């Protein structure tokens, strides 16, 4: 069984792929100090609770936190007896190499999203990922990542607002009942929610204009379904896009080995 690991700045997601479907998906807070032994105890315990006893024989990792990768490599080697594929490292090939400025290092999560989106939807895509940052990934006709946009994430913006303005409370992200708030919480929720709706619409519109071609928009990340309730922002919302992308890259490496 393949273990897919997507390590983001806030959370790390583990998913088990049996070749046909994901048998289980679990989330843990990202912490570079967590050891391989701790990962193993947590993962095997949660697998046991889910009634999953299949052996893990292969591992693929995407990580935007470089310090975490070492212990994930140790986890794969010590407990699963395999050398993990690490997206963005020389030993991991991509279906299509990114076409960006020379010397640019593209985040592994963006490469994985491009691979997963192209496999499901073909080319000419904009992938909007609501993570710690809100990213816009442009996928060309042949599936290559060709650039994008990075904006502050929704929760990051809320946290910054709360920390910088002592009188403003921390609020949860939700769709407000009306645009004009009549209390502080409602005002913040409206500003953040409709502000990000506007950000997504405007950036996607400008990307389409700059590339001068029709482009489908794919939403992913935990908050994508919430923002999709505001307007027709996305052609599709894919909650497992990154994990699917990991299976695509893993399959490509096995087929071209």
CSV table of C-alpha atoms in Angstrom, one decimal:
chain,number,residue,atom,x,y,z
A,1,UNK,CA,0.0,0.0,0.0
A,2,UNK,CA,1.2,3.5,-0.8
A,3,UNK,CA,1.4,6.1,2.0
A,4,UNK,CA,1.0,9.7,0.6
A,5,UNK,CA,2.2,12.5,2.9
A,6,UNK,CA,1.5,16.1,2.2
A,7,UNK,CA,3.3,18.3,4.7
A,8,UNK,CA,2.1,21.9,4.8
A,9,UNK,CA,3.0,24.9,7.0
A,10,UNK,CA,0.0,24.3,9.3
A,11,UNK,CA,-1.0,20.6,8.9
A,12,UNK,CA,0.4,17.3,7.6
A,13,UNK,CA,-2.0,14.9,5.9
A,14,UNK,CA,-1.4,11.2,5.7
A,15,UNK,CA,-3.4,9.1,3.2
A,16,UNK,CA,-3.3,5.4,2.3
A,17,UNK,CA,-3.8,4.5,-1.4
A,18,UNK,CA,-4.6,0.9,-2.3
A,19,UNK,CA,-4.3,1.4,-6.0
A,20,UNK,CA,-8.0,2.2,-6.5
A,21,UNK,CA,-9.1,4.5,-3.7
A,22,UNK,CA,-7.9,6.1,-0.5
A,23,UNK,CA,-8.5,3.7,2.4
A,24,UNK,CA,-8.0,6.4,5.0
A,25,UNK,CA,-6.9,10.0,5.4
A,26,UNK,CA,-5.7,11.6,8.6
A,27,UNK,CA,-4.4,15.0,9.6
A,28,UNK,CA,-1.8,16.1,12.2
A,29,UNK,CA,-0.3,19.4,13.1
A,30,UNK,CA,3.0,20.1,11.4
A,31,UNK,CA,5.9,20.0,13.8
A,32,UNK,CA,9.5,19.7,12.6
A,33,UNK,CA,10.5,18.3,16.0
A,34,UNK,CA,8.2,15.3,15.7
A,35,UNK,CA,10.4,12.2,15.4
A,36,UNK,CA,10.0,9.2,13.1
A,37,UNK,CA,9.1,7.1,16.1
A,38,UNK,CA,6.3,9.5,17.1
A,39,UNK,CA,5.0,9.5,13.6
A,40,UNK,CA,4.9,5.7,13.5
A,41,UNK,CA,3.2,5.3,16.9
A,42,UNK,CA,0.5,7.9,15.9
A,43,UNK,CA,0.0,6.5,12.4
A,44,UNK,CA,-0.3,2.8,13.4
A,45,UNK,CA,-2.6,3.7,16.3
A,46,UNK,CA,-5.0,5.6,14.1
A,47,UNK,CA,-4.9,2.9,11.4
A,48,UNK,CA,-5.8,0.3,14.0
A,49,UNK,CA,-8.7,2.4,15.2
A,50,UNK,CA,-9.9,2.6,11.6
A,51,UNK,CA,-9.6,-1.1,11.2
A,52,UNK,CA,-6.9,-0.9,8.6
A,53,UNK,CA,-4.2,-3.6,8.8
A,54,UNK,CA,-2.6,-3.5,5.3
A,55,UNK,CA,1.2,-3.2,5.1
A,56,UNK,CA,2.7,0.0,3.8
A,57,UNK,CA,5.3,-0.8,1.2
A,58,UNK,CA,5.8,2.6,-0.6
A,59,UNK,CA,5.9,6.2,0.5
A,60,UNK,CA,5.7,9.6,-1.4
A,61,UNK,CA,6.2,12.9,0.3
A,62,UNK,CA,5.4,16.5,-0.6
A,63,UNK,CA,6.6,19.1,1.9
A,64,UNK,CA,6.7,22.8,2.1
A,65,UNK,CA,8.6,22.6,5.4
A,66,UNK,CA,12.1,21.3,4.6
A,67,UNK,CA,13.0,20.5,8.2
A,68,UNK,CA,10.2,17.9,8.4
A,69,UNK,CA,11.5,15.8,5.5
A,70,UNK,CA,14.4,14.2,7.3
A,71,UNK,CA,12.2,12.5,9.9
A,72,UNK,CA,9.7,11.4,7.3
A,73,UNK,CA,12.6,9.8,5.4
A,74,UNK,CA,13.6,8.0,8.5
A,75,UNK,CA,10.0,6.9,9.1
A,76,UNK,CA,9.8,5.3,5.6
A,77,UNK,CA,13.3,3.6,5.9
A,78,UNK,CA,13.1,2.4,9.5
A,79,UNK,CA,9.5,1.2,9.7
A,80,UNK,CA,8.4,0.6,6.1
A,81,UNK,CA,11.6,-0.6,4.6
A,82,UNK,CA,11.5,1.7,1.6
A,83,UNK,CA,13.2,4.9,0.2
A,84,UNK,CA,10.5,7.5,-0.1
A,85,UNK,CA,9.9,9.6,-3.2
A,86,UNK,CA,10.2,13.3,-2.3
A,87,UNK,CA,8.6,15.7,-4.7
A,88,UNK,CA,11.0,18.4,-5.8
A,89,UNK,CA,14.1,16.3,-5.2
A,90,UNK,CA,16.3,14.9,-8.0
A,91,UNK,CA,15.1,11.4,-7.5
A,92,UNK,CA,11.5,12.2,-8.2
A,93,UNK,CA,10.5,12.8,-11.8
A,94,UNK,CA,7.4,14.9,-12.8
A,95,UNK,CA,5.1,14.1,-15.7
A,96,UNK,CA,5.9,17.6,-17.1
A,97,UNK,CA,8.8,19.8,-15.9
A,98,UNK,CA,7.7,23.3,-14.7
A,99,UNK,CA,8.4,26.2,-17.1
A,100,UNK,CA,9.4,29.0,-14.9
A,101,UNK,CA,12.4,31.4,-14.6
A,102,UNK,CA,15.7,29.7,-14.4
A,103,UNK,CA,16.8,29.1,-10.8
A,104,UNK,CA,13.2,29.3,-9.4
A,105,UNK,CA,12.3,26.7,-6.9
A,106,UNK,CA,8.6,25.8,-7.2
A,107,UNK,CA,6.8,24.7,-4.0
A,108,UNK,CA,6.2,20.9,-4.1
A,109,UNK,CA,2.5,21.4,-3.3
A,110,UNK,CA,2.1,23.5,-6.4
A,111,UNK,CA,3.8,20.8,-8.6
A,112,UNK,CA,1.6,18.1,-7.1
A,113,UNK,CA,-1.6,20.2,-7.6
A,114,UNK,CA,-0.7,20.7,-11.2
A,115,UNK,CA,-0.1,17.0,-11.8
A,116,UNK,CA,-3.4,16.0,-10.0
A,117,UNK,CA,-5.5,18.7,-11.8
A,118,UNK,CA,-4.1,17.8,-15.2
A,119,UNK,CA,-4.7,14.1,-14.7
A,120,UNK,CA,-8.4,14.8,-13.9
A,121,UNK,CA,-9.3,17.8,-16.1
A,122,UNK,CA,-6.6,18.2,-18.8
A,123,UNK,CA,-4.8,21.4,-19.4
A,124,UNK,CA,-5.5,25.2,-19.4
A,125,UNK,CA,-6.4,25.3,-15.7
A,126,UNK,CA,-6.1,27.6,-12.7
A,127,UNK,CA,-5.9,25.7,-9.4
A,128,UNK,CA,-6.9,27.8,-6.4
A,129,UNK,CA,-5.6,26.3,-3.2
A,130,UNK,CA,-6.9,27.7,0.2
A,131,UNK,CA,-4.0,26.8,2.5
A,132,UNK,CA,-1.8,28.7,4.9
A,133,UNK,CA,-1.3,30.9,1.7
A,134,UNK,CA,-3.9,31.2,-1.0
A,135,UNK,CA,-2.2,30.1,-4.2
A,136,UNK,CA,-3.2,30.2,-7.8
A,137,UNK,CA,-1.4,27.7,-10.0
A,138,UNK,CA,-1.5,27.9,-13.8
A,139,UNK,CA,-1.4,24.6,-15.7
A,140,UNK,CA,-0.6,24.8,-19.4
A,141,UNK,CA,-2.1,22.7,-22.2
A,142,UNK,CA,0.4,19.9,-21.7
A,143,UNK,CA,0.1,19.8,-17.9
A,144,UNK,CA,3.2,21.8,-17.1
A,145,UNK,CA,3.2,24.2,-14.2
A,146,UNK,CA,3.9,27.6,-15.7
A,147,UNK,CA,3.6,30.1,-12.8
A,148,UNK,CA,1.0,31.5,-10.6
A,149,UNK,CA,0.1,33.9,-7.8
A,150,UNK,CA,0.6,33.8,-4.0
A,151,UNK,CA,-1.7,35.7,-1.6
A,152,UNK,CA,-1.9,35.6,2.2
A,153,UNK,CA,-4.1,32.7,3.4
A,154,UNK,CA,-7.6,33.4,4.9
A,155,UNK,CA,-6.8,32.3,8.4
A,156,UNK,CA,-3.4,34.0,8.3
A,157,UNK,CA,-5.1,37.3,7.4
A,158,UNK,CA,-7.6,36.9,10.3
A,159,UNK,CA,-4.8,36.1,12.7
A,160,UNK,CA,-2.7,39.0,11.6
A,161,UNK,CA,-5.7,41.4,12.0
A,162,UNK,CA,-6.3,40.1,15.5
A,163,UNK,CA,-2.7,40.4,16.5
A,164,UNK,CA,-2.2,43.9,15.0
A,165,UNK,CA,-5.4,45.4,16.3
A,166,UNK,CA,-5.8,44.9,20.0
A,167,UNK,CA,-9.5,45.8,20.0
A,168,UNK,CA,-10.5,43.4,17.3
A,169,UNK,CA,-11.4,39.8,18.3
A,170,UNK,CA,-10.4,36.6,16.5
A,171,UNK,CA,-13.3,35.3,14.5
A,172,UNK,CA,-14.0,32.1,12.5
A,173,UNK,CA,-14.4,32.2,8.8
A,174,UNK,CA,-18.0,32.0,7.7
A,175,UNK,CA,-20.4,33.4,5.1
A,176,UNK,CA,-22.1,36.4,6.6
A,177,UNK,CA,-25.8,36.9,6.2
A,178,UNK,CA,-25.4,40.3,4.7
A,179,UNK,CA,-22.6,42.6,3.4
A,180,UNK,CA,-22.9,45.4,6.0
A,181,UNK,CA,-22.1,44.1,9.5
A,182,UNK,CA,-23.9,45.6,12.5
A,183,UNK,CA,-21.3,44.3,15.0
A,184,UNK,CA,-17.5,43.9,15.0
A,185,UNK,CA,-17.5,40.2,14.4
A,186,UNK,CA,-20.0,40.5,11.5
A,187,UNK,CA,-17.9,43.3,10.0
A,188,UNK,CA,-14.7,41.3,10.1
A,189,UNK,CA,-16.4,38.2,8.7
A,190,UNK,CA,-17.9,40.2,5.8
A,191,UNK,CA,-14.6,41.9,5.0
A,192,UNK,CA,-12.6,38.6,4.9
A,193,UNK,CA,-15.2,36.5,3.2
A,194,UNK,CA,-16.3,38.9,0.4
A,195,UNK,CA,-12.7,40.3,0.2
A,196,UNK,CA,-11.4,36.8,-0.7
A,197,UNK,CA,-14.3,36.2,-3.1
A,198,UNK,CA,-13.3,39.4,-4.9
A,199,UNK,CA,-9.6,38.4,-4.8
A,200,UNK,CA,-10.3,35.0,-6.4
A,201,UNK,CA,-12.6,36.4,-9.1
A,202,UNK,CA,-10.3,39.3,-10.0
A,203,UNK,CA,-7.0,37.3,-10.1
A,204,UNK,CA,-8.6,34.5,-12.2
A,205,UNK,CA,-10.1,37.0,-14.6
A,206,UNK,CA,-6.7,38.7,-15.1
A,207,UNK,CA,-4.9,35.3,-15.6
A,208,UNK,CA,-7.5,34.4,-18.3
A,209,UNK,CA,-7.0,37.8,-19.9
A,210,UNK,CA,-3.2,37.6,-19.8
A,211,UNK,CA,-3.2,34.1,-21.3
A,212,UNK,CA,-6.0,35.0,-23.8
A,213,UNK,CA,-7.7,31.6,-23.7
A,214,UNK,CA,-10.5,29.8,-21.8
A,215,UNK,CA,-9.3,28.3,-18.6
A,216,UNK,CA,-11.2,26.2,-16.1
A,217,UNK,CA,-10.8,27.0,-12.4
A,218,UNK,CA,-10.4,24.2,-9.8
A,219,UNK,CA,-10.8,24.9,-6.1
A,220,UNK,CA,-9.1,22.9,-3.4
A,221,UNK,CA,-8.2,23.2,0.2
A,222,UNK,CA,-10.3,23.2,3.3
A,223,UNK,CA,-12.1,26.5,2.7
A,224,UNK,CA,-12.8,26.1,-1.0
A,225,UNK,CA,-16.3,24.6,-0.5
A,226,UNK,CA,-17.2,27.6,1.8
A,227,UNK,CA,-16.2,30.2,-0.7
A,228,UNK,CA,-17.8,28.4,-3.6
A,229,UNK,CA,-21.2,29.0,-1.9
A,230,UNK,CA,-20.8,32.8,-2.5
A,231,UNK,CA,-20.7,32.8,-6.2
A,232,UNK,CA,-19.8,30.5,-9.1
A,233,UNK,CA,-16.0,30.8,-8.4
A,234,UNK,CA,-14.9,27.3,-9.5
A,235,UNK,CA,-15.8,24.9,-12.3
A,236,UNK,CA,-15.0,22.1,-9.8
A,237,UNK,CA,-14.0,21.7,-6.1
A,238,UNK,CA,-11.6,18.9,-5.4
A,239,UNK,CA,-11.0,18.1,-1.7
A,240,UNK,CA,-8.4,15.4,-2.4
A,241,UNK,CA,-6.6,17.1,-5.3
A,242,UNK,CA,-3.1,17.2,-3.6
A,243,UNK,CA,-3.3,13.5,-2.5
A,244,UNK,CA,-4.5,12.5,-6.0
A,245,UNK,CA,-1.5,14.4,-7.5
A,246,UNK,CA,0.8,12.4,-5.3
A,247,UNK,CA,-0.6,9.1,-6.6
A,248,UNK,CA,-0.2,10.5,-10.2
A,249,UNK,CA,3.5,11.4,-9.6
A,250,UNK,CA,4.2,8.1,-7.9
A,251,UNK,CA,2.6,6.1,-10.7
A,252,UNK,CA,4.6,8.1,-13.3
A,253,UNK,CA,7.9,7.3,-11.5
A,254,UNK,CA,7.1,3.6,-11.3
A,255,UNK,CA,6.2,3.5,-15.0
A,256,UNK,CA,9.3,5.3,-16.1
A,257,UNK,CA,11.8,3.6,-13.7
